[in-house]
Amino acid sequence: EAQVTQNPRYLITVTGKKLTVTCSQNMNHEYMSWYRQDPGLGLRQIYYSMNVEVTDKGDVPEGYKVSRKEKRNFPLILESPSPNQTSLYFCASSLYPNTGELFFGEGSRLTVL
Amino acid sequence: AQKITQTQPGMFVQEKEAVTLDCTYDTSDQSYGLFWYKQPSSGEMIFLIYQGSYDEQNATEGRYSLNFQKARKSANLVISASQLGDSAMYFCAMRVVGGFKTIFGAGTRLFVKA
């Protein structure tokens, strides 16, 4: 089954404790990206990746890091989480970077205390 | 900078009636794509429909159609014959060709009444 898998789905952590949200897709998509969803703001793009070792900032990259060492994986790293990073996070991939629809993971709800 | 505006935070529609969800966008680029996604209460994001800026015909996918008015920069989603399962949050999004960023609107929550 074609899918984007995120883990963990739910996480409660404390300020400053490094965490990684993993994302993996099995569709051989070159384009992958991360979004955060906050009430009233829709989804905002954090980072995206055009291919292995090629990443770029979205609209809200502060406080986040990403890496793309393999085509299928695109982890999101919060080196020192803060409460304002409490949010619902989505990973997505697309076959065509310009025109293809996004295939989303199920979302990861993160709470930073 | 690109921007998507969805002016209807919430809408009600009677089952079996049609409903239009508004979306306006702002970009100075000529080549772009417009998307609609559905987010049910379970939280997943589901792709509904796509319209390219150079497509002359309005996109349709089953009960979904996209009313694309390029001069007005609007890309409204029309759902015909609403069903209870259509109750969800709906997001309009845009991606500029070559830009690789996807911009989303704030969303419209649709409630379908029996």
PDB file of C-alpha atoms in Angstrom:
ATOM      1  CA  GLU A   1       0.000   0.000   0.000  1.00  0.00           C
ATOM      2  CA  ALA A   2       1.307   3.420  -0.990  1.00  0.00           C
ATOM      3  CA  GLN A   3       1.744   5.486   2.107  1.00  0.00           C
ATOM      4  CA  VAL A   4       3.602   8.089   4.113  1.00  0.00           C
ATOM      5  CA  THR A   5       4.365   6.929   7.636  1.00  0.00           C
ATOM      6  CA  GLN A   6       5.121   9.254  10.535  1.00  0.00           C
ATOM      7  CA  ASN A   7       6.259   8.383  14.028  1.00  0.00           C
ATOM      8  CA  PRO A   8       5.440   9.061  16.738  1.00  0.00           C
ATOM      9  CA  ARG A   9       1.787   9.913  16.237  1.00  0.00           C
ATOM     10  CA  TYR A  10       1.541  11.498  19.665  1.00  0.00           C
ATOM     11  CA  LEU A  11       4.265  12.882  21.875  1.00  0.00           C
ATOM     12  CA  ILE A  12       4.412  14.929  25.046  1.00  0.00           C
ATOM     13  CA  THR A  13       7.834  16.255  25.898  1.00  0.00           C
ATOM     14  CA  VAL A  14       9.499  18.990  27.916  1.00  0.00           C
ATOM     15  CA  THR A  15      11.240  22.162  26.861  1.00  0.00           C
ATOM     16  CA  GLY A  16      14.763  21.563  25.620  1.00  0.00           C
ATOM     17  CA  LYS A  17      14.626  17.811  25.186  1.00  0.00           C
ATOM     18  CA  LYS A  18      15.707  16.984  21.641  1.00  0.00           C
ATOM     19  CA  LEU A  19      13.287  14.952  19.595  1.00  0.00           C
ATOM     20  CA  THR A  20      12.960  13.560  16.103  1.00  0.00           C
ATOM     21  CA  VAL A  21       9.794  12.881  14.167  1.00  0.00           C
ATOM     22  CA  THR A  22      10.431  10.310  11.484  1.00  0.00           C
ATOM     23  CA  CYS A  23       8.812  10.274   8.060  1.00  0.00           C
ATOM     24  CA  SER A  24       9.072   7.543   5.467  1.00  0.00           C
ATOM     25  CA  GLN A  25       7.375   7.108   2.088  1.00  0.00           C
ATOM     26  CA  ASN A  26       7.257   4.012  -0.113  1.00  0.00           C
ATOM     27  CA  MET A  27       6.240   5.665  -3.397  1.00  0.00           C
ATOM     28  CA  ASN A  28       9.708   6.613  -4.630  1.00  0.00           C
ATOM     29  CA  HIS A  29       8.747  10.286  -4.528  1.00  0.00           C
ATOM     30  CA  GLU A  30      11.551  12.789  -4.876  1.00  0.00           C
ATOM     31  CA  TYR A  31       9.723  15.682  -3.229  1.00  0.00           C
ATOM     32  CA  MET A  32       9.035  15.619   0.506  1.00  0.00           C
ATOM     33  CA  SER A  33       8.038  18.345   2.929  1.00  0.00           C
ATOM     34  CA  TRP A  34       7.014  19.080   6.496  1.00  0.00           C
ATOM     35  CA  TYR A  35       4.090  21.240   7.668  1.00  0.00           C
ATOM     36  CA  ARG A  36       2.698  22.346  10.953  1.00  0.00           C
ATOM     37  CA  GLN A  37      -1.005  22.928  11.462  1.00  0.00           C
ATOM     38  CA  ASP A  38      -2.254  25.439  13.998  1.00  0.00           C
ATOM     39  CA  PRO A  39      -5.862  26.575  14.536  1.00  0.00           C
ATOM     40  CA  GLY A  40      -6.811  29.492  12.334  1.00  0.00           C
ATOM     41  CA  LEU A  41      -3.523  29.382  10.434  1.00  0.00           C
ATOM     42  CA  GLY A  42      -3.981  26.384   8.194  1.00  0.00           C
ATOM     43  CA  LEU A  43      -0.834  24.475   7.296  1.00  0.00           C
ATOM     44  CA  ARG A  44       2.486  26.211   7.116  1.00  0.00           C
ATOM     45  CA  GLN A  45       5.507  24.730   5.428  1.00  0.00           C
ATOM     46  CA  ILE A  46       8.569  24.155   7.593  1.00  0.00           C
ATOM     47  CA  TYR A  47      11.077  22.563   5.200  1.00  0.00           C
ATOM     48  CA  TYR A  48      11.012  20.763   1.913  1.00  0.00           C
ATOM     49  CA  SER A  49      13.362  18.528  -0.027  1.00  0.00           C
ATOM     50  CA  MET A  50      13.677  18.136  -3.759  1.00  0.00           C
ATOM     51  CA  ASN A  51      15.888  15.060  -3.578  1.00  0.00           C
ATOM     52  CA  VAL A  52      18.537  13.342  -1.515  1.00  0.00           C
ATOM     53  CA  GLU A  53      20.802  15.889   0.149  1.00  0.00           C
ATOM     54  CA  VAL A  54      18.739  18.792  -1.261  1.00  0.00           C
ATOM     55  CA  THR A  55      16.650  20.638   1.307  1.00  0.00           C
ATOM     56  CA  ASP A  56      15.357  24.184   1.665  1.00  0.00           C
ATOM     57  CA  LYS A  57      13.460  26.325   4.127  1.00  0.00           C
ATOM     58  CA  GLY A  58       9.744  26.838   4.003  1.00  0.00           C
ATOM     59  CA  ASP A  59       7.907  29.671   5.695  1.00  0.00           C
ATOM     60  CA  VAL A  60       8.463  28.697   9.337  1.00  0.00           C
ATOM     61  CA  PRO A  61      11.847  26.921   9.614  1.00  0.00           C
ATOM     62  CA  GLU A  62      13.031  28.454  12.897  1.00  0.00           C
ATOM     63  CA  GLY A  63      13.677  25.856  15.571  1.00  0.00           C
ATOM     64  CA  TYR A  64      13.648  22.908  13.165  1.00  0.00           C
ATOM     65  CA  LYS A  65      16.190  20.892  11.228  1.00  0.00           C
ATOM     66  CA  VAL A  66      15.784  18.251   8.565  1.00  0.00           C
ATOM     67  CA  SER A  67      17.955  15.823   6.684  1.00  0.00           C
ATOM     68  CA  ARG A  68      17.487  13.759   3.541  1.00  0.00           C
ATOM     69  CA  LYS A  69      20.094  11.048   3.447  1.00  0.00           C
ATOM     70  CA  GLU A  70      17.846   8.543   1.711  1.00  0.00           C
ATOM     71  CA  LYS A  71      15.095   9.128  -0.792  1.00  0.00           C
ATOM     72  CA  ARG A  72      12.402   7.523   1.313  1.00  0.00           C
ATOM     73  CA  ASN A  73      13.153   9.209   4.659  1.00  0.00           C
ATOM     74  CA  PHE A  74      12.808  12.825   5.732  1.00  0.00           C
ATOM     75  CA  PRO A  75      13.047  13.230   9.515  1.00  0.00           C
ATOM     76  CA  LEU A  76      12.147  16.439  11.327  1.00  0.00           C
ATOM     77  CA  ILE A  77      14.431  17.342  14.209  1.00  0.00           C
ATOM     78  CA  LEU A  78      13.642  19.680  17.068  1.00  0.00           C
ATOM     79  CA  GLU A  79      16.985  20.293  18.737  1.00  0.00           C
ATOM     80  CA  SER A  80      15.586  22.255  21.689  1.00  0.00           C
ATOM     81  CA  PRO A  81      11.782  22.208  21.619  1.00  0.00           C
ATOM     82  CA  SER A  82       9.852  25.102  23.073  1.00  0.00           C
ATOM     83  CA  PRO A  83       6.145  25.400  23.961  1.00  0.00           C
ATOM     84  CA  ASN A  84       5.441  27.425  20.805  1.00  0.00           C
ATOM     85  CA  GLN A  85       6.300  24.316  18.808  1.00  0.00           C
ATOM     86  CA  THR A  86       3.277  22.541  20.243  1.00  0.00           C
ATOM     87  CA  SER A  87       1.377  21.706  17.095  1.00  0.00           C
ATOM     88  CA  LEU A  88       0.114  19.059  14.696  1.00  0.00           C
ATOM     89  CA  TYR A  89       2.840  18.109  12.232  1.00  0.00           C
ATOM     90  CA  PHE A  90       2.387  16.573   8.813  1.00  0.00           C
ATOM     91  CA  CYS A  91       4.913  15.039   6.491  1.00  0.00           C
ATOM     92  CA  ALA A  92       3.993  14.854   2.819  1.00  0.00           C
ATOM     93  CA  SER A  93       5.480  13.657  -0.439  1.00  0.00           C
ATOM     94  CA  SER A  94       4.759  14.247  -4.090  1.00  0.00           C
ATOM     95  CA  LEU A  95       5.755  12.584  -7.337  1.00  0.00           C
ATOM     96  CA  TYR A  96       5.866  15.869  -9.245  1.00  0.00           C
ATOM     97  CA  PRO A  97       7.328  18.783  -7.279  1.00  0.00           C
ATOM     98  CA  ASN A  98       5.478  21.428  -9.267  1.00  0.00           C
ATOM     99  CA  THR A  99       2.098  19.995 -10.096  1.00  0.00           C
ATOM    100  CA  GLY A 100       1.604  16.792  -8.184  1.00  0.00           C
ATOM    101  CA  GLU A 101      -0.728  16.476  -5.259  1.00  0.00           C
ATOM    102  CA  LEU A 102       0.681  15.933  -1.817  1.00  0.00           C
ATOM    103  CA  PHE A 103       0.359  12.571  -0.120  1.00  0.00           C
ATOM    104  CA  PHE A 104       0.226  13.162   3.613  1.00  0.00           C
ATOM    105  CA  GLY A 105       1.181  11.112   6.601  1.00  0.00           C
ATOM    106  CA  GLU A 106      -1.360  10.695   9.381  1.00  0.00           C
ATOM    107  CA  GLY A 107       0.092  13.540  11.419  1.00  0.00           C
ATOM    108  CA  SER A 108       2.077  13.785  14.638  1.00  0.00           C
ATOM    109  CA  ARG A 109       0.595  15.701  17.536  1.00  0.00           C
ATOM    110  CA  LEU A 110       3.382  17.203  19.602  1.00  0.00           C
ATOM    111  CA  THR A 111       2.980  18.892  22.980  1.00  0.00           C
ATOM    112  CA  VAL A 112       5.944  20.707  24.524  1.00  0.00           C
ATOM    113  CA  LEU A 113       5.542  21.511  28.227  1.00  0.00           C
TER     114      LEU A 113
ATOM    115  CA  ALA B   1       4.627  36.811  -1.804  1.00  0.00           C
ATOM    116  CA  GLN B   2       1.925  34.260  -2.416  1.00  0.00           C
ATOM    117  CA  LYS B   3      -1.173  34.162  -0.281  1.00  0.00           C
ATOM    118  CA  ILE B   4      -4.349  32.080  -0.046  1.00  0.00           C
ATOM    119  CA  THR B   5      -7.510  33.517   1.527  1.00  0.00           C
ATOM    120  CA  GLN B   6     -10.489  31.464   2.629  1.00  0.00           C
ATOM    121  CA  THR B   7     -13.041  33.889   4.006  1.00  0.00           C
ATOM    122  CA  GLN B   8     -15.553  31.375   5.363  1.00  0.00           C
ATOM    123  CA  PRO B   9     -14.387  29.920   8.696  1.00  0.00           C
ATOM    124  CA  GLY B  10     -17.498  27.744   8.884  1.00  0.00           C
ATOM    125  CA  MET B  11     -20.427  26.823   6.679  1.00  0.00           C
ATOM    126  CA  PHE B  12     -23.594  24.792   6.959  1.00  0.00           C
ATOM    127  CA  VAL B  13     -25.284  22.978   4.093  1.00  0.00           C
ATOM    128  CA  GLN B  14     -28.299  20.726   3.918  1.00  0.00           C
ATOM    129  CA  GLU B  15     -27.703  17.161   2.848  1.00  0.00           C
ATOM    130  CA  LYS B  16     -28.125  16.651  -0.917  1.00  0.00           C
ATOM    131  CA  GLU B  17     -27.663  20.342  -1.670  1.00  0.00           C
ATOM    132  CA  ALA B  18     -24.686  21.894  -3.437  1.00  0.00           C
ATOM    133  CA  VAL B  19     -22.214  24.097  -1.615  1.00  0.00           C
ATOM    134  CA  THR B  20     -19.430  26.439  -2.725  1.00  0.00           C
ATOM    135  CA  LEU B  21     -16.328  27.005  -0.637  1.00  0.00           C
ATOM    136  CA  ASP B  22     -14.507  30.205  -1.505  1.00  0.00           C
ATOM    137  CA  CYS B  23     -10.807  30.553  -2.177  1.00  0.00           C
ATOM    138  CA  THR B  24      -8.920  33.546  -3.500  1.00  0.00           C
ATOM    139  CA  TYR B  25      -5.205  33.608  -4.127  1.00  0.00           C
ATOM    140  CA  ASP B  26      -2.531  36.155  -4.731  1.00  0.00           C
ATOM    141  CA  THR B  27       0.559  35.624  -6.836  1.00  0.00           C
ATOM    142  CA  SER B  28       2.463  37.512  -9.481  1.00  0.00           C
ATOM    143  CA  ASP B  29       3.589  34.283 -11.133  1.00  0.00           C
ATOM    144  CA  GLN B  30       1.880  33.063 -14.279  1.00  0.00           C
ATOM    145  CA  SER B  31       2.426  29.352 -13.817  1.00  0.00           C
ATOM    146  CA  TYR B  32       0.998  27.740 -10.713  1.00  0.00           C
ATOM    147  CA  GLY B  33      -1.250  24.986  -9.470  1.00  0.00           C
ATOM    148  CA  LEU B  34      -4.248  25.156  -7.169  1.00  0.00           C
ATOM    149  CA  PHE B  35      -5.301  22.296  -4.903  1.00  0.00           C
ATOM    150  CA  TRP B  36      -8.091  21.432  -2.523  1.00  0.00           C
ATOM    151  CA  TYR B  37      -7.651  19.077   0.408  1.00  0.00           C
ATOM    152  CA  LYS B  38     -10.162  17.641   2.856  1.00  0.00           C
ATOM    153  CA  GLN B  39      -9.437  16.978   6.519  1.00  0.00           C
ATOM    154  CA  PRO B  40     -12.097  14.889   8.276  1.00  0.00           C
ATOM    155  CA  SER B  41     -12.362  14.883  12.041  1.00  0.00           C
ATOM    156  CA  SER B  42     -10.030  11.875  12.095  1.00  0.00           C
ATOM    157  CA  GLY B  43      -7.263  14.252  11.052  1.00  0.00           C
ATOM    158  CA  GLU B  44      -5.832  12.875   7.827  1.00  0.00           C
ATOM    159  CA  MET B  45      -5.372  15.104   4.786  1.00  0.00           C
ATOM    160  CA  ILE B  46      -7.035  13.929   1.581  1.00  0.00           C
ATOM    161  CA  PHE B  47      -6.367  15.388  -1.867  1.00  0.00           C
ATOM    162  CA  LEU B  48      -9.553  16.310  -3.728  1.00  0.00           C
ATOM    163  CA  ILE B  49      -8.843  18.230  -6.902  1.00  0.00           C
ATOM    164  CA  TYR B  50      -6.167  20.097  -8.877  1.00  0.00           C
ATOM    165  CA  GLN B  51      -6.296  22.990 -11.340  1.00  0.00           C
ATOM    166  CA  GLY B  52      -3.329  24.247 -13.345  1.00  0.00           C
ATOM    167  CA  SER B  53      -3.149  27.928 -14.143  1.00  0.00           C
ATOM    168  CA  TYR B  54      -3.049  27.220 -17.871  1.00  0.00           C
ATOM    169  CA  ASP B  55      -5.881  24.706 -17.840  1.00  0.00           C
ATOM    170  CA  GLU B  56      -8.753  26.122 -19.860  1.00  0.00           C
ATOM    171  CA  GLN B  57     -11.376  23.794 -18.484  1.00  0.00           C
ATOM    172  CA  ASN B  58     -12.475  23.768 -14.867  1.00  0.00           C
ATOM    173  CA  ALA B  59     -11.313  20.630 -13.090  1.00  0.00           C
ATOM    174  CA  THR B  60     -13.866  18.070 -11.992  1.00  0.00           C
ATOM    175  CA  GLU B  61     -13.530  14.928  -9.879  1.00  0.00           C
ATOM    176  CA  GLY B  62     -16.791  13.147  -9.209  1.00  0.00           C
ATOM    177  CA  ARG B  63     -18.923  15.418  -7.006  1.00  0.00           C
ATOM    178  CA  TYR B  64     -16.134  17.978  -6.736  1.00  0.00           C
ATOM    179  CA  SER B  65     -15.527  20.734  -9.232  1.00  0.00           C
ATOM    180  CA  LEU B  66     -13.245  23.706  -9.136  1.00  0.00           C
ATOM    181  CA  ASN B  67     -14.666  27.005 -10.350  1.00  0.00           C
ATOM    182  CA  PHE B  68     -11.497  28.660 -11.641  1.00  0.00           C
ATOM    183  CA  GLN B  69     -11.685  32.361 -12.483  1.00  0.00           C
ATOM    184  CA  LYS B  70      -8.163  33.402 -13.311  1.00  0.00           C
ATOM    185  CA  ALA B  71      -8.812  37.110 -13.767  1.00  0.00           C
ATOM    186  CA  ARG B  72     -10.446  37.287 -10.351  1.00  0.00           C
ATOM    187  CA  LYS B  73      -7.812  34.982  -8.855  1.00  0.00           C
ATOM    188  CA  SER B  74     -10.406  32.717  -7.382  1.00  0.00           C
ATOM    189  CA  ALA B  75     -10.543  28.928  -7.191  1.00  0.00           C
ATOM    190  CA  ASN B  76     -13.764  27.988  -5.467  1.00  0.00           C
ATOM    191  CA  LEU B  77     -14.597  24.379  -4.650  1.00  0.00           C
ATOM    192  CA  VAL B  78     -18.098  23.237  -5.503  1.00  0.00           C
ATOM    193  CA  ILE B  79     -19.444  20.091  -3.876  1.00  0.00           C
ATOM    194  CA  SER B  80     -22.616  18.813  -5.472  1.00  0.00           C
ATOM    195  CA  ALA B  81     -25.199  16.696  -3.655  1.00  0.00           C
ATOM    196  CA  SER B  82     -23.617  17.045  -0.219  1.00  0.00           C
ATOM    197  CA  GLN B  83     -23.374  13.973   1.974  1.00  0.00           C
ATOM    198  CA  LEU B  84     -22.987  13.670   5.727  1.00  0.00           C
ATOM    199  CA  GLY B  85     -19.467  12.360   5.128  1.00  0.00           C
ATOM    200  CA  ASP B  86     -18.533  15.677   3.537  1.00  0.00           C
ATOM    201  CA  SER B  87     -18.502  17.296   6.981  1.00  0.00           C
ATOM    202  CA  ALA B  88     -14.844  18.219   7.373  1.00  0.00           C
ATOM    203  CA  MET B  89     -12.286  20.994   7.160  1.00  0.00           C
ATOM    204  CA  TYR B  90     -11.376  22.013   3.623  1.00  0.00           C
ATOM    205  CA  PHE B  91      -8.114  23.668   2.653  1.00  0.00           C
ATOM    206  CA  CYS B  92      -7.268  25.529  -0.522  1.00  0.00           C
ATOM    207  CA  ALA B  93      -3.578  25.491  -1.487  1.00  0.00           C
ATOM    208  CA  MET B  94      -1.300  26.854  -4.184  1.00  0.00           C
ATOM    209  CA  ARG B  95       2.117  25.939  -5.523  1.00  0.00           C
ATOM    210  CA  VAL B  96       4.024  28.127  -7.933  1.00  0.00           C
ATOM    211  CA  VAL B  97       5.822  26.172 -10.638  1.00  0.00           C
ATOM    212  CA  GLY B  98       9.519  26.229  -9.859  1.00  0.00           C
ATOM    213  CA  GLY B  99       8.875  27.575  -6.372  1.00  0.00           C
ATOM    214  CA  PHE B 100       8.393  24.213  -4.642  1.00  0.00           C
ATOM    215  CA  LYS B 101       6.625  25.785  -1.663  1.00  0.00           C
ATOM    216  CA  THR B 102       2.957  25.026  -1.035  1.00  0.00           C
ATOM    217  CA  ILE B 103       0.863  27.755   0.545  1.00  0.00           C
ATOM    218  CA  PHE B 104      -2.355  26.831   2.367  1.00  0.00           C
ATOM    219  CA  GLY B 105      -5.353  28.882   3.361  1.00  0.00           C
ATOM    220  CA  ALA B 106      -6.713  28.880   6.910  1.00  0.00           C
ATOM    221  CA  GLY B 107      -9.463  26.450   5.940  1.00  0.00           C
ATOM    222  CA  THR B 108     -13.261  26.285   5.939  1.00  0.00           C
ATOM    223  CA  ARG B 109     -15.114  23.922   8.221  1.00  0.00           C
ATOM    224  CA  LEU B 110     -18.149  22.472   6.486  1.00  0.00           C
ATOM    225  CA  PHE B 111     -21.081  21.015   8.406  1.00  0.00           C
ATOM    226  CA  VAL B 112     -23.600  18.925   6.482  1.00  0.00           C
ATOM    227  CA  LYS B 113     -27.020  18.744   8.120  1.00  0.00           C
ATOM    228  CA  ALA B 114     -29.326  15.754   7.764  1.00  0.00           C
TER     229      ALA B 114
END
